[in-house]
């Protein structure tokens, strides 16, 4: 399950881990004008963890979900 909200300065997507044997904390994705942040609360430390991605990194991640194992640049395999 997920929710989408449009805030003043960002689009906020929250991914809710549907009930399972070992449920993970919700993941919140904030899409700003210049970057995307991904946050998840850590119940062990009682603090959220946040990473920031550029839009190029988000595009690479989206492409990587549909590609086989390997190293890529701009959708092409990188020669090693």
N, CA, C and O atoms as a MOPAC input file, in Angstrom:
PM7 MOZYME 1SCF
protein

 N      0.84300 1    -1.16600 1     0.00000 1
 C      0.00000 1     0.00000 1     0.00000 1
 C      0.89000 1     1.23100 1     0.00000 1
 O      1.98900 1     1.20600 1     0.55500 1
 N      0.41900 1     2.31300 1    -0.62200 1
 C      1.16400 1     3.56600 1    -0.58800 1
 C      0.21000 1     4.74800 1    -0.65500 1
 O     -0.93400 1     4.62900 1    -1.09400 1
 N      0.71400 1     5.88700 1    -0.20800 1
 C     -0.05800 1     7.13300 1    -0.29000 1
 C      0.77400 1     8.16000 1    -1.04200 1
 O      2.00400 1     8.09800 1    -1.04100 1
 N      0.09300 1     9.10800 1    -1.68700 1
 C      0.74500 1    10.21400 1    -2.38000 1
 C      0.09800 1    11.50400 1    -1.90200 1
 O     -1.12600 1    11.63600 1    -1.90600 1
 N      0.93400 1    12.45900 1    -1.48900 1
 C      0.44500 1    13.76700 1    -1.05500 1
 C      1.27200 1    14.84300 1    -1.73500 1
 O      2.48800 1    14.70600 1    -1.87000 1
 N      0.61400 1    15.91600 1    -2.16500 1
 C      1.32100 1    17.03000 1    -2.78100 1
 C      1.41100 1    18.15300 1    -1.75700 1
 O      0.40500 1    18.77100 1    -1.40900 1
 N      2.62300 1    18.41100 1    -1.27800 1
 C      2.88700 1    19.47800 1    -0.32000 1
 C      3.29700 1    20.73600 1    -1.08700 1
 O      3.38400 1    20.71300 1    -2.31400 1
 N      3.54600 1    21.82000 1    -0.37700 1
 C      3.95500 1    23.07500 1    -1.00600 1
 C      5.24100 1    22.91700 1    -1.80100 1
 O      5.32200 1    23.37600 1    -2.94100 1
 N      6.25300 1    22.26700 1    -1.21300 1
 C      7.56400 1    22.18700 1    -1.85900 1
 C      7.98700 1    20.77900 1    -2.26100 1
 O      9.11700 1    20.58600 1    -2.71100 1
 N      7.10600 1    19.79300 1    -2.11000 1
 C      7.49000 1    18.42300 1    -2.42700 1
 C      6.27200 1    17.54600 1    -2.65200 1
 O      5.17200 1    17.84000 1    -2.18200 1
 N      6.49500 1    16.46100 1    -3.38300 1
 C      5.51400 1    15.38600 1    -3.46000 1
 C      5.99100 1    14.31900 1    -2.48600 1
 O      7.14800 1    13.90300 1    -2.53100 1
 N      5.10000 1    13.87600 1    -1.60500 1
 C      5.46800 1    12.91800 1    -0.56300 1
 C      4.76900 1    11.59200 1    -0.83500 1
 O      3.54200 1    11.52300 1    -0.91400 1
 N      5.57400 1    10.54000 1    -0.97700 1
 C      5.05100 1     9.19100 1    -1.17300 1
 C      5.43000 1     8.37900 1     0.05300 1
 O      6.59400 1     8.36400 1     0.45200 1
 N      4.46300 1     7.70600 1     0.65100 1
 C      4.72700 1     6.85400 1     1.80200 1
 C      4.41500 1     5.41900 1     1.40700 1
 O      3.30100 1     5.10900 1     0.98500 1
 N      5.40300 1     4.55000 1     1.54700 1
 C      5.23700 1     3.12500 1     1.26900 1
 C      4.98000 1     2.40300 1     2.57900 1
 O      5.80200 1     2.44600 1     3.49400 1
 N      3.83700 1     1.74200 1     2.66500 1
 C      3.45300 1     1.02000 1     3.87300 1
 C      3.66400 1    -0.46400 1     3.61300 1
 O      3.10900 1    -1.01200 1     2.66000 1
 N      4.46400 1    -1.12200 1     4.45600 1
 C      4.69900 1    -2.55300 1     4.30800 1
 C      3.43900 1    -3.27300 1     4.76800 1
 O      3.10800 1    -3.27100 1     5.95400 1
 N      2.74300 1    -3.88600 1     3.82000 1
 C      1.51600 1    -4.59500 1     4.16500 1
 C      1.81100 1    -5.66700 1     5.20400 1
 O      2.93400 1    -6.16700 1     5.28300 1
 N      0.82000 1    -6.01600 1     5.99100 1
 C      1.04800 1    -7.00500 1     7.05100 1
 C      1.75600 1    -8.25200 1     6.52200 1
 O      1.34300 1    -8.86400 1     5.53700 1
 N      2.82300 1    -8.59400 1     7.20800 1
 C      3.61400 1    -9.77100 1     6.84900 1
 C      4.19700 1   -10.35600 1     8.12500 1
 O      4.00500 1    -9.81500 1     9.21400 1
 N      4.90300 1   -11.45700 1     7.98300 1
 C      5.51400 1   -12.09700 1     9.14600 1
 C      6.47200 1   -11.17100 1     9.87900 1
 O      6.53000 1   -11.17200 1    11.10900 1
 N      7.22800 1   -10.37500 1     9.11100 1
 C      8.18200 1    -9.43300 1     9.70400 1
 C      7.98300 1    -8.09500 1     9.00500 1
 O      8.59000 1    -7.83900 1     7.96500 1
 N      7.14600 1    -7.25700 1     9.56300 1
 C      6.79000 1    -5.98400 1     8.94900 1
 C      7.89200 1    -4.94700 1     9.14100 1
 O      8.41800 1    -4.79100 1    10.24300 1
 N      8.23900 1    -4.24100 1     8.06800 1
 C      9.23200 1    -3.17500 1     8.12000 1
 C      8.53100 1    -1.84700 1     8.38400 1
 O      7.32800 1    -1.71400 1     8.15900 1
 N      9.28600 1    -0.87500 1     8.85800 1
 C      8.74300 1     0.46800 1     9.07700 1
 C      8.40300 1     1.10700 1     7.73300 1
 O      8.97500 1     0.75300 1     6.70200 1
 N      7.46200 1     2.05600 1     7.76000 1
 C      7.08500 1     2.77200 1     6.54500 1
 C      8.29300 1     3.50000 1     5.95800 1
 O      9.20100 1     3.89800 1     6.68700 1
 N      8.29400 1     3.66900 1     4.65300 1
 C      9.33100 1     4.42000 1     3.94600 1
 C      8.67100 1     5.66800 1     3.37100 1
 O      7.63400 1     5.58200 1     2.71300 1
 N      9.27800 1     6.83100 1     3.62300 1
 C      8.75400 1     8.09300 1     3.10700 1
 C      9.72100 1     8.64900 1     2.07700 1
 O     10.91400 1     8.80000 1     2.34000 1
 N      9.18700 1     8.95300 1     0.89400 1
 C      9.98000 1     9.49800 1    -0.20600 1
 C      9.49700 1    10.90900 1    -0.46700 1
 O      8.31400 1    11.13000 1    -0.72400 1
 N     10.41500 1    11.86700 1    -0.40100 1
 C     10.09300 1    13.27100 1    -0.65900 1
 C     10.75800 1    13.68700 1    -1.96200 1
 O     11.98400 1    13.65900 1    -2.06400 1
 N      9.96600 1    14.07500 1    -2.96100 1
 C     10.50200 1    14.52900 1    -4.23900 1
 C     10.46300 1    16.05500 1    -4.26100 1
 O      9.39600 1    16.66000 1    -4.36700 1
 N     11.64100 1    16.66500 1    -4.15800 1
 C     11.77700 1    18.11600 1    -4.18500 1
 C     12.16100 1    18.56100 1    -5.59900 1
 O     12.27900 1    17.73700 1    -6.50600 1
 N     12.34900 1    19.84600 1    -5.77300 1
 C     12.71000 1    20.39600 1    -7.07900 1
 C     14.07600 1    19.90300 1    -7.55200 1
 O     14.28100 1    19.71100 1    -8.75100 1
 N     15.01900 1    19.69600 1    -6.61600 1
 C     16.39200 1    19.37400 1    -6.99800 1
 C     16.90700 1    18.02200 1    -6.51200 1
 O     18.02600 1    17.63900 1    -6.85200 1
 N     16.11600 1    17.29100 1    -5.72500 1
 C     16.57900 1    16.00800 1    -5.20100 1
 C     15.40000 1    15.19200 1    -4.68000 1
 O     14.26100 1    15.65900 1    -4.63300 1
 N     15.70800 1    13.97700 1    -4.29600 1
 C     14.72100 1    13.08300 1    -3.69100 1
 C     15.32800 1    12.55700 1    -2.40200 1
 O     16.48800 1    12.14700 1    -2.38700 1
 N     14.55300 1    12.56300 1    -1.31300 1
 C     15.02600 1    11.97600 1    -0.06300 1
 C     14.19200 1    10.73900 1     0.24700 1
 O     13.00400 1    10.67100 1    -0.06900 1
 N     14.84100 1     9.76800 1     0.86800 1
 C     14.19100 1     8.53700 1     1.29400 1
 C     14.44800 1     8.40700 1     2.78900 1
 O     15.59700 1     8.45200 1     3.22900 1
 N     13.38200 1     8.24600 1     3.57200 1
 C     13.51600 1     8.16200 1     5.03600 1
 C     12.81100 1     6.91800 1     5.55800 1
 O     11.77000 1     6.50800 1     5.04400 1
 N     13.40600 1     6.32500 1     6.59600 1
 C     12.77500 1     5.22000 1     7.29900 1
 C     13.14500 1     5.31700 1     8.77500 1
 O     14.30700 1     5.52200 1     9.12300 1
 N     12.14700 1     5.16700 1     9.63400 1
 C     12.35100 1     5.21500 1    11.07600 1
 C     13.00900 1     3.92600 1    11.53500 1
 O     12.61100 1     2.83900 1    11.11500 1
 N     14.01700 1     4.03900 1    12.39900 1
 C     14.70200 1     2.88300 1    12.97500 1
 C     14.25300 1     2.73900 1    14.42500 1
 O     14.65500 1     3.54100 1    15.26800 1
 N     13.43900 1     1.74900 1    14.73400 1
 C     12.94100 1     1.60600 1    16.10900 1
 C     14.03600 1     1.25900 1    17.12100 1
 O     13.86000 1     1.48900 1    18.31700 1
 N     15.16500 1     0.70700 1    16.65800 1
 C     16.25700 1     0.37500 1    17.58300 1
 C     16.91900 1     1.62900 1    18.13200 1
 O     17.24900 1     1.69400 1    19.31600 1
 N     17.11400 1     2.63400 1    17.26500 1
 C     17.75900 1     3.87700 1    17.70000 1
 C     16.74100 1     4.98500 1    17.95700 1
 O     17.08500 1     6.05300 1    18.46200 1
 N     15.48500 1     4.71600 1    17.60300 1
 C     14.40000 1     5.69600 1    17.72000 1
 C     14.71300 1     6.98200 1    16.95300 1
 O     14.37400 1     8.08200 1    17.39000 1
 N     15.37400 1     6.81700 1    15.78800 1
 C     15.71000 1     7.94700 1    14.92700 1
 C     15.44900 1     7.56000 1    13.47900 1
 O     15.57600 1     6.39000 1    13.12000 1
 N     15.08800 1     8.51900 1    12.65300 1
 C     14.92900 1     8.21400 1    11.23000 1
 C     16.28700 1     8.20700 1    10.51800 1
 O     17.21000 1     8.91900 1    10.91400 1
 N     16.39000 1     7.41100 1     9.48700 1
 C     17.56800 1     7.40400 1     8.61500 1
 C     17.14000 1     8.05500 1     7.30700 1
 O     16.06200 1     7.76000 1     6.79000 1
 N     17.97500 1     8.93800 1     6.76900 1
 C     17.63800 1     9.63600 1     5.54100 1
 C     18.78900 1     9.55600 1     4.55600 1
 O     19.95200 1     9.71700 1     4.92500 1
 N     18.44900 1     9.30200 1     3.27900 1
 C     19.42900 1     9.39800 1     2.20500 1
 C     18.88200 1    10.38000 1     1.17600 1
 O     17.66900 1    10.53200 1     1.03000 1
 N     19.79000 1    11.04300 1     0.46600 1
 C     19.40300 1    11.99900 1    -0.56400 1
 C     19.94300 1    11.51900 1    -1.89800 1
 O     21.11500 1    11.16100 1    -2.01400 1
 N     19.07300 1    11.51400 1    -2.91000 1
 C     19.43900 1    11.08100 1    -4.24900 1
 C     19.23500 1    12.22400 1    -5.23500 1
 O     18.28500 1    12.99800 1    -5.11700 1
 N     20.13700 1    12.32000 1    -6.20800 1
 C     19.91400 1    13.25900 1    -7.31600 1
 C     18.88500 1    12.61600 1    -8.24800 1
 O     18.60200 1    11.42300 1    -8.14200 1
 N     18.32700 1    13.41500 1    -9.16200 1
 C     17.37600 1    12.84200 1   -10.10800 1
 C     18.05600 1    11.86400 1   -11.05900 1
 O     17.41200 1    10.93400 1   -11.54400 1
 N     19.35000 1    12.05600 1   -11.33600 1
 C     20.09200 1    11.09700 1   -12.16100 1
 C     20.17300 1     9.75200 1   -11.44200 1
 O     20.02700 1     8.70500 1   -12.07400 1
 N     20.40200 1     9.76800 1   -10.13200 1
 C     20.45700 1     8.52600 1    -9.36500 1
 C     19.09700 1     7.83900 1    -9.34200 1
 O     19.02300 1     6.61300 1    -9.42300 1
 N     18.02300 1     8.61300 1    -9.23200 1
 C     16.66900 1     8.04000 1    -9.24200 1
 C     16.40000 1     7.39000 1   -10.59800 1
 O     15.83700 1     6.29700 1   -10.65800 1
 N     16.79800 1     8.05400 1   -11.69000 1
 C     16.60800 1     7.49100 1   -13.02800 1
 C     17.40300 1     6.19400 1   -13.18100 1
 O     16.90700 1     5.22000 1   -13.74700 1
 N     18.64500 1     6.18400 1   -12.67200 1
 C     19.45500 1     4.97200 1   -12.72200 1
 C     18.80500 1     3.84600 1   -11.91900 1
 O     18.78800 1     2.69700 1   -12.35900 1
 N     18.27700 1     4.17100 1   -10.75600 1
 C     17.61100 1     3.16900 1    -9.92400 1
 C     16.40300 1     2.59000 1   -10.64700 1
 O     16.21500 1     1.37400 1   -10.66300 1
 N     15.58500 1     3.44800 1   -11.24300 1
 C     14.40400 1     2.97700 1   -11.96800 1
 C     14.81700 1     2.05000 1   -13.11300 1
 O     14.18700 1     1.01500 1   -13.32600 1
 N     15.86900 1     2.41100 1   -13.85000 1
 C     16.34600 1     1.56800 1   -14.95400 1
 C     16.89500 1     0.25000 1   -14.42200 1
 O     16.67800 1    -0.79900 1   -15.02700 1
 N     17.60000 1     0.29300 1   -13.30400 1
 C     18.23500 1    -0.89900 1   -12.74800 1
 C     17.21800 1    -1.96300 1   -12.34400 1
 O     17.53600 1    -3.15200 1   -12.33800 1
 N     16.01800 1    -1.55200 1   -12.01400 1
 C     15.00800 1    -2.51700 1   -11.59000 1
 C     14.61500 1    -3.46600 1   -12.71700 1
 O     14.10100 1    -4.55400 1   -12.45600 1
 N     14.85200 1    -3.06700 1   -13.97200 1
 C     14.46100 1    -3.88900 1   -15.12000 1
 C     15.64500 1    -4.42700 1   -15.92200 1
 O     15.44900 1    -4.93800 1   -17.02500 1
 N     16.85100 1    -4.32800 1   -15.40400 1
 C     18.03200 1    -4.77300 1   -16.13900 1
 C     18.68000 1    -5.98600 1   -15.47400 1
 O     18.55900 1    -6.17300 1   -14.26300 1
 N     19.36300 1    -6.80300 1   -16.26300 1
 C     20.08400 1    -7.92800 1   -15.66500 1
 C     21.34000 1    -7.45300 1   -14.95000 1
 O     21.71500 1    -6.28500 1   -15.04200 1
 N     21.97800 1    -8.35900 1   -14.24500 1
 C     23.20400 1    -8.05200 1   -13.50900 1
 C     24.25400 1    -7.46200 1   -14.44400 1
 O     24.38900 1    -7.89900 1   -15.58700 1
 N     24.99900 1    -6.46500 1   -13.95700 1
 C     26.04900 1    -5.84800 1   -14.75800 1
 C     26.28600 1    -4.42100 1   -14.32600 1
 O     25.65200 1    -3.94100 1   -13.38600 1
 N     27.20100 1    -3.72900 1   -15.00800 1
 C     27.48100 1    -2.31200 1   -14.75600 1
 C     27.00100 1    -1.53500 1   -15.97800 1
 O     27.25800 1    -1.93800 1   -17.11200 1
 N     26.30800 1    -0.43000 1   -15.75100 1
 C     25.68100 1     0.31300 1   -16.83900 1
 C     25.95700 1     1.80300 1   -16.71300 1
 O     26.19200 1     2.32000 1   -15.62100 1
 N     25.92300 1     2.48700 1   -17.86900 1
 C     26.00200 1     3.94100 1   -17.90300 1
 C     25.04300 1     4.40100 1   -18.99300 1
 O     25.16500 1     3.98800 1   -20.14700 1
 N     24.09500 1     5.25000 1   -18.63100 1
 C     23.10800 1     5.75000 1   -19.57900 1
 C     22.40300 1     4.63000 1   -20.33000 1
 O     22.18200 1     4.73100 1   -21.53700 1
 N     22.04700 1     3.55400 1   -19.61300 1
 C     21.30100 1     2.47800 1   -20.21000 1
 C     22.12400 1     1.48900 1   -21.01900 1
 O     21.57000 1     0.53800 1   -21.57100 1
 N     23.45000 1     1.69300 1   -21.10300 1
 C     24.31800 1     0.78100 1   -21.85200 1
 C     25.27400 1     0.07800 1   -20.88900 1
 O     25.71600 1     0.66900 1   -19.90400 1
 N     25.59000 1    -1.18500 1   -21.17800 1
 C     26.56900 1    -1.86400 1   -20.31900 1
 C     27.91900 1    -1.16000 1   -20.38800 1
 O     28.29600 1    -0.62000 1   -21.42800 1
 N     28.64400 1    -1.17200 1   -19.26700 1
 C     29.99100 1    -0.60700 1   -19.19700 1
 C     30.97500 1    -1.73700 1   -19.46300 1
 O     30.90600 1    -2.78800 1   -18.82600 1
 N     31.90100 1    -1.52000 1   -20.41100 1
 C     32.89800 1    -2.54800 1   -20.72700 1
 C     33.94600 1    -2.58700 1   -19.63200 1
 O     34.42300 1    -1.54500 1   -19.18200 1
 N     34.30100 1    -3.78700 1   -19.20700 1
 C     35.32700 1    -3.93700 1   -18.16900 1
 C     36.57100 1    -4.53100 1   -18.75500 1
 O     37.55200 1    -4.73700 1   -18.04100 1

